[in-house]
Coordinates of C-alpha atoms in Angstrom, one line a residue:
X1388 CA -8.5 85.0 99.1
X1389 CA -6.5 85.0 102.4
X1390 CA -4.7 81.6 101.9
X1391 CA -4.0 83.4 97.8
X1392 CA -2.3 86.7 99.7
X1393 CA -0.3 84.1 102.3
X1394 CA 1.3 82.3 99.6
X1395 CA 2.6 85.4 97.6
X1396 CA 3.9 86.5 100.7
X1397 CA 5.4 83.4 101.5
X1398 CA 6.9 84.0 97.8
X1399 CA 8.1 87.6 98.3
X1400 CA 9.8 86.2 101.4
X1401 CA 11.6 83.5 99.8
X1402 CA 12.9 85.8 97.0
X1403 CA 14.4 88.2 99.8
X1404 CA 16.4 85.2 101.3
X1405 CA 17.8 84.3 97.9
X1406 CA 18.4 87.8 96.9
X1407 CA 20.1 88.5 100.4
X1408 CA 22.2 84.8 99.9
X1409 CA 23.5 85.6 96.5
X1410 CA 24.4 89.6 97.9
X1411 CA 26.5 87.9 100.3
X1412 CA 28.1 85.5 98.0
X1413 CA 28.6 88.1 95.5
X1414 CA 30.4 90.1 98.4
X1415 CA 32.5 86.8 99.8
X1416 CA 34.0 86.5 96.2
X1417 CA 34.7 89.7 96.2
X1418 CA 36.3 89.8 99.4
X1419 CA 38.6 86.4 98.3
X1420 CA 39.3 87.8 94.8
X1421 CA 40.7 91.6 96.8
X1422 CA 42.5 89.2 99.3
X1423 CA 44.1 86.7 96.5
X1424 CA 45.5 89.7 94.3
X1425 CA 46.7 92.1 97.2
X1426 CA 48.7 88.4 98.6
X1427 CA 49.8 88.1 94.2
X1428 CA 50.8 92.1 94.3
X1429 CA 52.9 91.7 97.8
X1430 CA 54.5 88.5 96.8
X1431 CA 55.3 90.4 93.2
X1432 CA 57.0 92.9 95.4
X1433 CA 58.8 91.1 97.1
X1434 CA 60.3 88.7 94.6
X1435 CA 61.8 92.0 93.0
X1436 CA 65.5 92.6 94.1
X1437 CA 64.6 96.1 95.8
X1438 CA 63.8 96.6 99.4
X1439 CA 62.2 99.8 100.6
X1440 CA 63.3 101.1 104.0
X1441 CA 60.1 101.0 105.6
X1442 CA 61.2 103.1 108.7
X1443 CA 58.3 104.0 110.8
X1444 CA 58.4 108.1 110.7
X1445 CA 56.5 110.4 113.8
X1446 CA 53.9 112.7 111.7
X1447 CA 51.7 114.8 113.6
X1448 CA 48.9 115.7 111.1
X1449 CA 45.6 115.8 112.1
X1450 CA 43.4 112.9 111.7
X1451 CA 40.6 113.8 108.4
X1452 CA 36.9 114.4 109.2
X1453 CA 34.5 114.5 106.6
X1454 CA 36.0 116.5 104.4
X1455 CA 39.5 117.5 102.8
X1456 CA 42.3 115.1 103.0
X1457 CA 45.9 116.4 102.2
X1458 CA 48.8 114.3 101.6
X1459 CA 52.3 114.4 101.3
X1460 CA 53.4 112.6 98.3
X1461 CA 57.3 112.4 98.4
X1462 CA 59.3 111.1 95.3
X1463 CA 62.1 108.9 97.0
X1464 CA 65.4 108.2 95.2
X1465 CA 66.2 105.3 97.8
X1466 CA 69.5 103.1 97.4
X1467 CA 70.3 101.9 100.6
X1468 CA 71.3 105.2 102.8
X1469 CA 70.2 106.1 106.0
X1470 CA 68.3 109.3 104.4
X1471 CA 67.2 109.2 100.8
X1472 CA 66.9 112.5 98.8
X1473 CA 63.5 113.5 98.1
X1474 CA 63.4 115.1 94.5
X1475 CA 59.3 115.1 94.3
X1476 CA 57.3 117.4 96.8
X1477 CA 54.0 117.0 96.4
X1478 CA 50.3 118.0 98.1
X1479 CA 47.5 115.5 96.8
X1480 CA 44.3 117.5 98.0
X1481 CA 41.1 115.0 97.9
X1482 CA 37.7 116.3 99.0
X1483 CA 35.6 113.5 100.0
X1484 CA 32.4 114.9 99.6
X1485 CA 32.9 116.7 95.8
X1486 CA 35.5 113.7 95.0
X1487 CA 37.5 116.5 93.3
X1488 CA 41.4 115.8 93.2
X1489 CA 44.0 118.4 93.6
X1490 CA 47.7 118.4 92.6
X1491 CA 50.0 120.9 94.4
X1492 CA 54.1 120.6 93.1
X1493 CA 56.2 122.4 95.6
X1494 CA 59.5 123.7 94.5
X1495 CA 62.3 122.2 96.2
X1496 CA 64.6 124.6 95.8
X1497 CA 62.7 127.5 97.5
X1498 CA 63.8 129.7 100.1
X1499 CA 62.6 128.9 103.1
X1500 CA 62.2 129.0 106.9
X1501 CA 62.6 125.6 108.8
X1502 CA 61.5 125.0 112.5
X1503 CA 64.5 125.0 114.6
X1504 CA 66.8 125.2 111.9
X1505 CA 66.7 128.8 110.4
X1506 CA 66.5 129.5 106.8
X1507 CA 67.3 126.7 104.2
X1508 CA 65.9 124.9 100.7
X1509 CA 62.4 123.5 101.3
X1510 CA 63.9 119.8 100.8
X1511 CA 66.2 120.5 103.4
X1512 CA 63.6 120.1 105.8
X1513 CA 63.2 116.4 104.9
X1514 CA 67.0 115.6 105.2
X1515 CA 66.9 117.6 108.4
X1516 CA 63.3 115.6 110.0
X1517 CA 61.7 113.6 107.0
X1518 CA 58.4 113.9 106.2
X1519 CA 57.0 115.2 109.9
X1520 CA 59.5 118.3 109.4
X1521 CA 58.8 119.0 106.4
X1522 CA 55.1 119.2 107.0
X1523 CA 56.3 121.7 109.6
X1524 CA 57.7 123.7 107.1
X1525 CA 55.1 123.6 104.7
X1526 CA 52.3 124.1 107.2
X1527 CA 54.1 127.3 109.0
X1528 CA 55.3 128.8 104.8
X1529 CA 52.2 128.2 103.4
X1530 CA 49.4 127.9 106.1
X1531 CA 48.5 124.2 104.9
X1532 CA 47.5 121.3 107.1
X1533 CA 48.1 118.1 106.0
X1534 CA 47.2 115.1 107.6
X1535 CA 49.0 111.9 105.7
X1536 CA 52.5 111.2 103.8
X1537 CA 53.5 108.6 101.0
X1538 CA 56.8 108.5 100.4
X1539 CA 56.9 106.6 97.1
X1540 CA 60.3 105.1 96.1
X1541 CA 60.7 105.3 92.2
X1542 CA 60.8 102.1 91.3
X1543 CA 56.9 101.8 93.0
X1544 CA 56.6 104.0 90.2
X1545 CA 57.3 102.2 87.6
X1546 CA 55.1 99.0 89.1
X1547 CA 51.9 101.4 89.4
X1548 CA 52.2 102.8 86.3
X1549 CA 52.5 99.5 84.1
X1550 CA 50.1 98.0 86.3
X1551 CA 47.2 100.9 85.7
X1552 CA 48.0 101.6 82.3
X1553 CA 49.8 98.7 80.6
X1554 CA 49.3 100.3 76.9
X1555 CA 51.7 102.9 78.3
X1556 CA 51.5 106.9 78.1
X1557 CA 51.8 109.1 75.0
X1558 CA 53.8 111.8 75.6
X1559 CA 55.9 114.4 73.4
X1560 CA 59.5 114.4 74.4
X1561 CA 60.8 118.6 73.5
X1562 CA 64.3 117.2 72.7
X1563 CA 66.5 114.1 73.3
X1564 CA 67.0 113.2 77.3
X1565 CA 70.1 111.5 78.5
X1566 CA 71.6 112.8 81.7
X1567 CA 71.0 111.7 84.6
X1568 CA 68.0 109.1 83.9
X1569 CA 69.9 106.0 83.1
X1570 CA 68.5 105.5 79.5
X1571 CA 68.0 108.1 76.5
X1572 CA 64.7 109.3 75.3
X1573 CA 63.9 110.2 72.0
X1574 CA 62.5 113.6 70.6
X1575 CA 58.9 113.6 69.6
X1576 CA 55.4 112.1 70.1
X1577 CA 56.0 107.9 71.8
X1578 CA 54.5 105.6 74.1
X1579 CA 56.2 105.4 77.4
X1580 CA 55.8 102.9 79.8
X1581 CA 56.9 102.8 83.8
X1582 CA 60.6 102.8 83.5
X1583 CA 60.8 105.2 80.4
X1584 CA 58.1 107.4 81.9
X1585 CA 60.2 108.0 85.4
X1586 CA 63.0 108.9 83.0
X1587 CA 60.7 111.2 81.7
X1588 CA 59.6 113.3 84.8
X1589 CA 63.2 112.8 86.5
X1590 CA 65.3 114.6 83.5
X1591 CA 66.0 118.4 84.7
X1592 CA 69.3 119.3 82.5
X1593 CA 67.8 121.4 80.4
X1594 CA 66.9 125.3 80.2
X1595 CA 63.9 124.8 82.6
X1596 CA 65.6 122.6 85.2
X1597 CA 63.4 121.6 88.2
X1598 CA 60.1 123.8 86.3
X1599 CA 60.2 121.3 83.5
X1600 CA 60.3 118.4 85.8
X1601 CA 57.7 119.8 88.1
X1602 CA 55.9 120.2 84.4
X1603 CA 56.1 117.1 83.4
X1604 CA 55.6 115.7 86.8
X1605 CA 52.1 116.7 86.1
X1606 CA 51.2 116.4 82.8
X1607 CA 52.1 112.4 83.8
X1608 CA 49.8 112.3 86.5
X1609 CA 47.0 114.1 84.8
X1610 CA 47.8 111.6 82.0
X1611 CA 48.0 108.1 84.0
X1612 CA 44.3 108.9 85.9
X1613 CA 42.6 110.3 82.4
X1614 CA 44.2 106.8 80.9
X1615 CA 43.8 104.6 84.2
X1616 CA 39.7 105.4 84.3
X1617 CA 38.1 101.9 84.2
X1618 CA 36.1 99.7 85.8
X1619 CA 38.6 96.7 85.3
X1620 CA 41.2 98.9 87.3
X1621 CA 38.9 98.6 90.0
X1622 CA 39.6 94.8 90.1
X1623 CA 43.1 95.7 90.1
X1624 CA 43.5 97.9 93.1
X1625 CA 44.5 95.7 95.6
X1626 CA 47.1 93.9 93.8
X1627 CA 48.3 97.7 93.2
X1628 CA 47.8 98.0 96.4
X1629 CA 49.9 94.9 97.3
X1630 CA 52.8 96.1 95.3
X1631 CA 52.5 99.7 96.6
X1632 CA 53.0 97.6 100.0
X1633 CA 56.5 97.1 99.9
X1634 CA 57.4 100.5 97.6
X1635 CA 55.6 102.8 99.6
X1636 CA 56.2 104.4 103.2
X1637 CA 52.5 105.5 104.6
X1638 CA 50.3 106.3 107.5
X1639 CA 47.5 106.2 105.2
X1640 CA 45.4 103.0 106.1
X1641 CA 44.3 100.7 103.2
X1642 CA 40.7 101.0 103.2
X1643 CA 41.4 105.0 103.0
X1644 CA 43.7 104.3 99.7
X1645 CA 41.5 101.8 98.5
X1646 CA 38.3 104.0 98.7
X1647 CA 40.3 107.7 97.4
X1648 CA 41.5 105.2 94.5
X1649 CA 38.7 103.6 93.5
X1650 CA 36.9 107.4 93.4
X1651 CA 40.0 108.3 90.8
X1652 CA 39.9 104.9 88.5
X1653 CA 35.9 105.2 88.1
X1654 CA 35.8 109.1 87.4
X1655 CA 34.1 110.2 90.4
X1656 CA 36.9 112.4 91.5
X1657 CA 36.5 113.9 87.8
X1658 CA 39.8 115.8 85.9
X1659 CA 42.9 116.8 87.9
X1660 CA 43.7 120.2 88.7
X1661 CA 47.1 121.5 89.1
X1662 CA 49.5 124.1 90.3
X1663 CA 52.5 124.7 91.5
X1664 CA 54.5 127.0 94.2
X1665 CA 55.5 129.4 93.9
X1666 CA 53.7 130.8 90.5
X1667 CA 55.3 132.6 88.1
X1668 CA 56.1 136.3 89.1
X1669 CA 55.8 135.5 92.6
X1670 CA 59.9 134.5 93.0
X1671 CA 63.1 135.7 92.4
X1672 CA 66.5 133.4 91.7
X1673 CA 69.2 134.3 94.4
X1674 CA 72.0 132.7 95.4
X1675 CA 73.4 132.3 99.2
X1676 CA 76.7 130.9 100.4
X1677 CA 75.7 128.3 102.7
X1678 CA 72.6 127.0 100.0
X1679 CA 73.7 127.7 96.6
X1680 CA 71.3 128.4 94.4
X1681 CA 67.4 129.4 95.5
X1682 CA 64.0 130.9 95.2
X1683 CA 63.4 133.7 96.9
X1684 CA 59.6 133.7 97.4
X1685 CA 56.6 136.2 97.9
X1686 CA 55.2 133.7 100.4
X1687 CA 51.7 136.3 100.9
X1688 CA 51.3 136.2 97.2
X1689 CA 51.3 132.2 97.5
X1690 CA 49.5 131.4 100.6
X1691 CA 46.6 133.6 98.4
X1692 CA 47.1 131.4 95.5
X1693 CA 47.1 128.2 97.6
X1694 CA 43.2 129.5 99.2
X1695 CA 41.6 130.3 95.7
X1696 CA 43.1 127.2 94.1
X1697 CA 41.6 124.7 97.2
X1698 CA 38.2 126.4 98.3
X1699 CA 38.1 129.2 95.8
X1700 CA 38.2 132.3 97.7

């Protein structure tokens, strides 16, 4: 009886070792695969004829804790000068512990006040200070921290999007789109892919200028994570993550991307939500000498709006 209960010990013992070996060589080709395709996705990068200026930029938001995470996501029109325009203001609002995801579109053409600099259009701040300024100007407007930036040149755009959904995005185009986006888009329902899709969210000569952008802006990204959710686009984020290398501008560290991306490609993080500053009847258009055309903002009204939308009170 006691040499019986020794031997299925001995047997329970032996299965652990091979259960633990296999673990481990489940996780060390894992850990190769990750490594080979992030190398594949750089190297992709790289061989393309664009170069992001990768400047390194001083931000002083707060480190995360367990909790919310906000980032700056800045839309980057970069070809070669010393300061790019930033067209796409953006607050990605991730809550670690809900994995809820949270789209804020700031308008870039509101009214607003700018440390040391006085009273000027919110993207202003970023061609004053880049993206540390501009959280300056966000934070003291709108009484919201955020601790990261990504400022995402448009072509990175175009890689990430044909990389997560190669089938391309359906999308209904309200009229034909020309101006300004380098190609000309079709009216009605079609499949866009990375290229066509930037022209899509770029195009603002129209009746709703910037709000249609800022519109479409997020119908895309509601539309790339409902269409990106997969378990196979797990395997793909570090080669995204590779490419993104040499399109994106970050203090976000990998494994931080990695994990908040993985959370959005296997639905943890759920559907996106989305708003945008300032809401309607909360604005007025005026126009000043020294900044053209602006919105003139009930900044209460949106702070309010801003505290509902992220912890609903």
């Amino acid at each position: 009886m006691g040499e019986s209960k020794k031997k299925r010990k001995r047997v329970r013992v032996r299965w652990g070792r091979v259960f633990g070996a296999l673990l481990l060589l489940c996780i060390f080709i894992i850990g190769v695969y990750s490594v080979y395709q992030y190398i594949q996705g750089t190297v992709e990068a790289n061989n393309k004829s664009f170069k992001n200026d990768k400047g390194n930029y001083s931000f002083q938001g707060k480190n995360d804790e367990i909790g919310a995470v906000n980032v700056l996501l800045l839309g980057s029109d970069s070809r070669g000068e010393k300061q790019a325009r930033t067209d796409t203001i953006m607050v990605a609002h991730y809550d670690q512990r809900t994995h809820t995801v949270k789209l804020i579109s700031f308008m870039r053409d509101m009214y607003t006040s700018i440390p040391g600099h006085g009273k000027g259009k919110l993207n202003a701040a970023y061609a004053y200070g880049g993206p540390e300024l501009l959280r300056e100007t966000i934070t003291e407007n709108f009484n919201l921290d955020i601790n990261y930036y990504a400022i995402v040149d448009f072509k990175g755009f175009e890689e990430a999007v044909d990389i997560l959904v190669p089938d391309g995005i359906q999308v209904d185009v309200p009229h034909v789109m020309s101006s300004g986006i380098g190609m000309e888009l079709e009216k009605g329902k079609q499949i866009l892919h990375g290229k066509e899709l930037l022209g899509y969210v770029r195009f603002r000569q129209d009746r709703l200028s910037d709000f249609g952008r800022v519109q479409r802006q997020q119908e895309v990204v509601s539309k790339i994570m409902e269409e990106s959710i997969s378990i196979d686009n797990v395997a793909k984020l570090p080669k995204l993550l590779g490419i993104l290398n040499s399109y994106v501008n970050t203090n976000m560290d990998t494994s931080t991307l990695f994990t908040i991306g993985k959370d959005i490609v296997t639905k943890k993080s759920g559907d996106l939500e989305t708003l945008r500053i300032p809401e309607d009847g909360t604005f007025q258009n005026k126009r000043y000498e020294d900044n053209g055309e602006v919105l003139e903002v009930d900044f209460q009204q949106n702070k309010e709006a801003l505290k509902e939308f992220l912890v609903g009170e």
